Amino acid sequence: MYELLSEENHHYIEKARHIADTHIRPVAAELDRDQTYPWEIVRAMQKENMMGVWIPKEYGGRGAGVLNLCLVVEELSRACGAVGVAYAVNALGSFPIIVGGSEEQKKKFLPEIAEGRKLIAFALSETDAGSDAGALQTKAELVDGEYVVNGAKKWNTNGGAADLYTVYASTRPDRGTRGITAIMAEKGTPGFEIGYEEDKMGIRAVSVHELYFENCRLPEANRLGEEGKGFGNAMMTLDRARPGVAAQAVGLAQGALDLAVMRAKEDQYGRPALAHQQAMQFKLADMATRVEAARQLVYTAARALDAGVKNISKLSAMCKLMATDTAMQVCTDAIDFYEEWGMLRTEPIEKFMRDAKITQIYEGTNQVQRLVVARSLLKEYSS
Ligand code: CAA
């Protein structure tokens, strides 16, 4: 229901749609095939002043909030899910600074991100600490005003492309989640290396790397918030960022629906178009209904965040869960409209299904989202 959106919302949709039409659709298949980072598209976004949509104006951003961020991600992902996440992950990486950084740190890091001069990534997950993020093993020890960091991070989206990384490390391993601290790392710091790049099934155009820290010395001034408050910072960040991934999923689902409707209306080699069959009409109706329901939940979560609603975890997890399951379902159903051709790499639809799968996995698996929703629900009913 685009009619319910404001003039400002439409401004961002139109800008993102223009970039999608002119810069993304023509190259999406090629970027996917070669697993090439979309630098040209990032530059186009920079030129259009779109890199800091969610960053407050006082730090060089557009101050347009999470809803506009979601609208942009949705439009980009409607053309290519990998480009959508390459953009959205800058919000994930910068929210830790927005929620936990000092005034000085915000002034230092945010303007460069807002202008698109620097990309940022979020380094929380490790090989043995994905869903159980609190079990992370990377260590940081304060020595003479610097944190000496040792360990390895896994599944780092934007890994090779970013200049800045929000790194979560344990400064007090004996204290579990209460011993985790958030520290900013800059690319090129000695002892910090960008490692192995994953060869992925979907979202192939965005780079995902391992990160290695070996006696890497980061200034104490790069610590976000107090020591031991890093886990809360990561959780608050994910509450704010999950609608962005949910918007990526809505964009993918809408893109697949667009293709399915167009295909349904095509003549089938002399046979009547699939759109004449009631069974296929019903399938389209179910797909469109699911997409709209998911979209509205994402917009509601984004609006709640922009309005400063405090207990946002449940709604944020719900929208991520609903939108990403919808994307998987709708992208899979859309393939049916291609009949046997749906399994060919030459048809654009198969990429949507491959791109959709990861949305159910990253930024917290959908099992983690269910855990967050259930915990909040049970808490509400006990008070
Ligand atoms: N906001 C603020 N604080 C929070 C919080 C929130 N939403 N959720 C939890 N906390 C605090 C708790 O209050 C608690 O604090 P105290 O110790 O002071 O009491 C502390 O954090 C620990 O909380 P829990 O006991 O609930 O934590 P847990 O160990 O049971 O973990 C979890 C909960 C929800 C499963 C969490 O581990 C989690 O979210 N896991 C998934 C991680 C994730 O989403 N990773 C994605 C990585 S990024 C990515 O994938 C992006 C990409 O590539 C694009």
mmCIF file of N, CA and C and ligand atoms in Angstrom, residues 89 92 122 125 130-131 133 155 157 177-178 231-232 235-236 238-239 242 313 362-364 368 371-372 375, ligand 1:
data_model
loop_
_atom_site.group_PDB
_atom_site.id
_atom_site.type_symbol
_atom_site.label_atom_id
_atom_site.label_comp_id
_atom_site.label_asym_id
_atom_site.label_seq_id
_atom_site.Cartn_x
_atom_site.Cartn_y
_atom_site.Cartn_z
ATOM 1 N N VAL A 89 23.858 -3.751 5.218
ATOM 2 C CA VAL A 89 24.829 -4.149 6.231
ATOM 3 C C VAL A 89 25.602 -2.936 6.775
ATOM 4 N N LEU A 92 23.642 -2.109 9.766
ATOM 5 C CA LEU A 92 23.983 -3.057 10.845
ATOM 6 C C LEU A 92 25.323 -2.684 11.482
ATOM 7 N N PHE A 122 29.879 -5.692 10.502
ATOM 8 C CA PHE A 122 29.516 -6.033 11.887
ATOM 9 C C PHE A 122 30.132 -7.388 12.211
ATOM 10 N N SER A 125 29.713 -12.860 14.765
ATOM 11 C CA SER A 125 29.700 -14.331 14.656
ATOM 12 C C SER A 125 31.096 -14.931 14.572
ATOM 13 N N GLY A 130 27.522 -18.717 16.612
ATOM 14 C CA GLY A 130 26.637 -18.098 15.625
ATOM 15 C C GLY A 130 25.344 -17.708 16.315
ATOM 16 N N SER A 131 24.445 -18.693 16.481
ATOM 17 C CA SER A 131 23.194 -18.421 17.208
ATOM 18 C C SER A 131 23.493 -18.093 18.667
ATOM 19 N N ALA A 133 25.563 -16.273 20.274
ATOM 20 C CA ALA A 133 26.566 -15.214 20.059
ATOM 21 C C ALA A 133 27.400 -14.947 21.317
ATOM 22 N N TRP A 155 31.618 -15.422 8.813
ATOM 23 C CA TRP A 155 30.382 -14.957 8.168
ATOM 24 C C TRP A 155 30.292 -13.433 8.141
ATOM 25 N N THR A 157 29.675 -10.281 6.577
ATOM 26 C CA THR A 157 29.102 -9.726 5.351
ATOM 27 C C THR A 157 29.689 -8.343 5.092
ATOM 28 N N THR A 177 28.446 -13.287 28.819
ATOM 29 C CA THR A 177 27.956 -12.166 27.982
ATOM 30 C C THR A 177 28.291 -10.815 28.629
ATOM 31 N N ARG A 178 28.418 -10.798 29.966
ATOM 32 C CA ARG A 178 28.730 -9.530 30.652
ATOM 33 C C ARG A 178 30.214 -9.159 30.541
ATOM 34 N N PHE A 231 27.671 -6.990 24.640
ATOM 35 C CA PHE A 231 26.613 -7.919 24.217
ATOM 36 C C PHE A 231 25.281 -7.172 24.102
ATOM 37 N N GLY A 232 24.996 -6.344 25.078
ATOM 38 C CA GLY A 232 23.769 -5.526 25.020
ATOM 39 C C GLY A 232 23.787 -4.633 23.786
ATOM 40 N N MET A 235 22.905 -6.741 20.813
ATOM 41 C CA MET A 235 21.478 -7.102 20.788
ATOM 42 C C MET A 235 20.617 -5.894 20.392
ATOM 43 N N MET A 236 20.958 -4.717 20.935
ATOM 44 C CA MET A 236 20.196 -3.505 20.572
ATOM 45 C C MET A 236 20.372 -3.189 19.084
ATOM 46 N N LEU A 238 20.965 -5.439 16.699
ATOM 47 C CA LEU A 238 20.188 -6.409 15.905
ATOM 48 C C LEU A 238 18.703 -6.056 15.938
ATOM 49 N N ASP A 239 18.227 -5.560 17.078
ATOM 50 C CA ASP A 239 16.819 -5.118 17.135
ATOM 51 C C ASP A 239 16.551 -4.044 16.076
ATOM 52 N N ARG A 242 17.328 -5.764 12.137
ATOM 53 C CA ARG A 242 16.561 -6.889 11.569
ATOM 54 C C ARG A 242 15.468 -6.431 10.593
ATOM 55 N N SER A 313 12.309 -5.604 20.603
ATOM 56 C CA SER A 313 12.876 -6.909 20.205
ATOM 57 C C SER A 313 11.845 -7.824 19.576
ATOM 58 N N TYR A 362 20.737 -15.499 8.231
ATOM 59 C CA TYR A 362 21.582 -14.488 8.900
ATOM 60 C C TYR A 362 20.775 -13.440 9.670
ATOM 61 N N GLU A 363 21.518 -12.603 10.343
ATOM 62 C CA GLU A 363 20.964 -11.644 11.323
ATOM 63 C C GLU A 363 20.055 -12.341 12.323
ATOM 64 N N GLY A 364 20.516 -13.543 12.720
ATOM 65 C CA GLY A 364 19.761 -14.391 13.633
ATOM 66 C C GLY A 364 18.892 -15.324 12.821
ATOM 67 N N VAL A 368 16.210 -18.465 16.078
ATOM 68 C CA VAL A 368 16.540 -17.435 17.089
ATOM 69 C C VAL A 368 15.407 -16.399 17.174
ATOM 70 N N LEU A 371 12.740 -17.739 19.245
ATOM 71 C CA LEU A 371 13.170 -17.711 20.658
ATOM 72 C C LEU A 371 12.935 -16.320 21.255
ATOM 73 N N VAL A 372 13.326 -15.285 20.491
ATOM 74 C CA VAL A 372 13.179 -13.904 20.981
ATOM 75 C C VAL A 372 11.692 -13.577 21.165
ATOM 76 N N ARG A 375 10.273 -15.640 24.170
ATOM 77 C CA ARG A 375 10.742 -15.126 25.471
ATOM 78 C C ARG A 375 9.996 -13.841 25.841
HETATM 79 N N1 CAA B 1 18.565 -5.404 24.080
HETATM 80 C C1 CAA B 1 19.384 -5.120 25.135
HETATM 81 N N2 CAA B 1 19.923 -6.070 25.927
HETATM 82 C C2 CAA B 1 19.616 -7.357 25.654
HETATM 83 C C3 CAA B 1 18.775 -7.726 24.584
HETATM 84 C C4 CAA B 1 18.222 -6.678 23.796
HETATM 85 N N3 CAA B 1 17.434 -6.949 22.767
HETATM 86 N N4 CAA B 1 18.662 -9.053 24.548
HETATM 87 C C5 CAA B 1 19.405 -9.523 25.569
HETATM 88 N N5 CAA B 1 19.985 -8.496 26.228
HETATM 89 C C6 CAA B 1 20.836 -8.555 27.412
HETATM 90 C C7 CAA B 1 20.059 -9.238 28.554
HETATM 91 O O1 CAA B 1 19.289 -8.307 29.271
HETATM 92 C C8 CAA B 1 21.179 -9.823 29.381
HETATM 93 O O2 CAA B 1 21.769 -8.784 30.154
HETATM 94 P P1 CAA B 1 22.258 -9.030 31.672
HETATM 95 O O3 CAA B 1 23.345 -10.040 31.603
HETATM 96 O O4 CAA B 1 22.710 -7.699 32.120
HETATM 97 O O5 CAA B 1 21.059 -9.543 32.415
HETATM 98 C C9 CAA B 1 22.225 -10.232 28.338
HETATM 99 O O6 CAA B 1 21.940 -9.440 27.166
HETATM 100 C C10 CAA B 1 22.154 -11.708 27.975
HETATM 101 O O7 CAA B 1 20.837 -11.976 27.528
HETATM 102 P P2 CAA B 1 20.293 -13.442 27.319
HETATM 103 O O8 CAA B 1 20.566 -14.251 28.539
HETATM 104 O O9 CAA B 1 18.894 -13.350 26.835
HETATM 105 O O10 CAA B 1 21.250 -13.949 26.143
HETATM 106 P P3 CAA B 1 21.406 -15.366 25.499
HETATM 107 O O11 CAA B 1 22.816 -15.785 25.612
HETATM 108 O O12 CAA B 1 20.339 -16.287 25.993
HETATM 109 O O13 CAA B 1 21.225 -15.050 23.914
HETATM 110 C C11 CAA B 1 20.072 -14.753 21.830
HETATM 111 C C12 CAA B 1 20.100 -14.593 23.365
HETATM 112 C C13 CAA B 1 18.812 -13.999 21.472
HETATM 113 C C14 CAA B 1 19.957 -16.190 21.351
HETATM 114 C C15 CAA B 1 21.333 -14.089 21.201
HETATM 115 O O14 CAA B 1 22.482 -14.871 21.403
HETATM 116 C C16 CAA B 1 21.153 -13.857 19.709
HETATM 117 O O15 CAA B 1 20.515 -12.893 19.291
HETATM 118 N N6 CAA B 1 21.759 -14.726 18.860
HETATM 119 C C17 CAA B 1 21.746 -14.521 17.416
HETATM 120 C C18 CAA B 1 22.896 -13.653 17.006
HETATM 121 C C19 CAA B 1 22.694 -13.064 15.660
HETATM 122 O O16 CAA B 1 21.621 -12.567 15.324
HETATM 123 N N7 CAA B 1 23.747 -13.042 14.869
HETATM 124 C C20 CAA B 1 23.706 -12.428 13.601
HETATM 125 C C21 CAA B 1 25.032 -11.894 13.266
HETATM 126 S S1 CAA B 1 25.006 -10.577 12.134
HETATM 127 C C22 CAA B 1 24.607 -11.198 10.640
HETATM 128 O O17 CAA B 1 24.319 -12.321 10.436
HETATM 129 C C23 CAA B 1 24.482 -10.145 9.619
HETATM 130 C C24 CAA B 1 24.851 -10.414 8.294
HETATM 131 O O18 CAA B 1 25.681 -11.208 7.962
HETATM 132 C C25 CAA B 1 24.149 -9.602 7.268
#
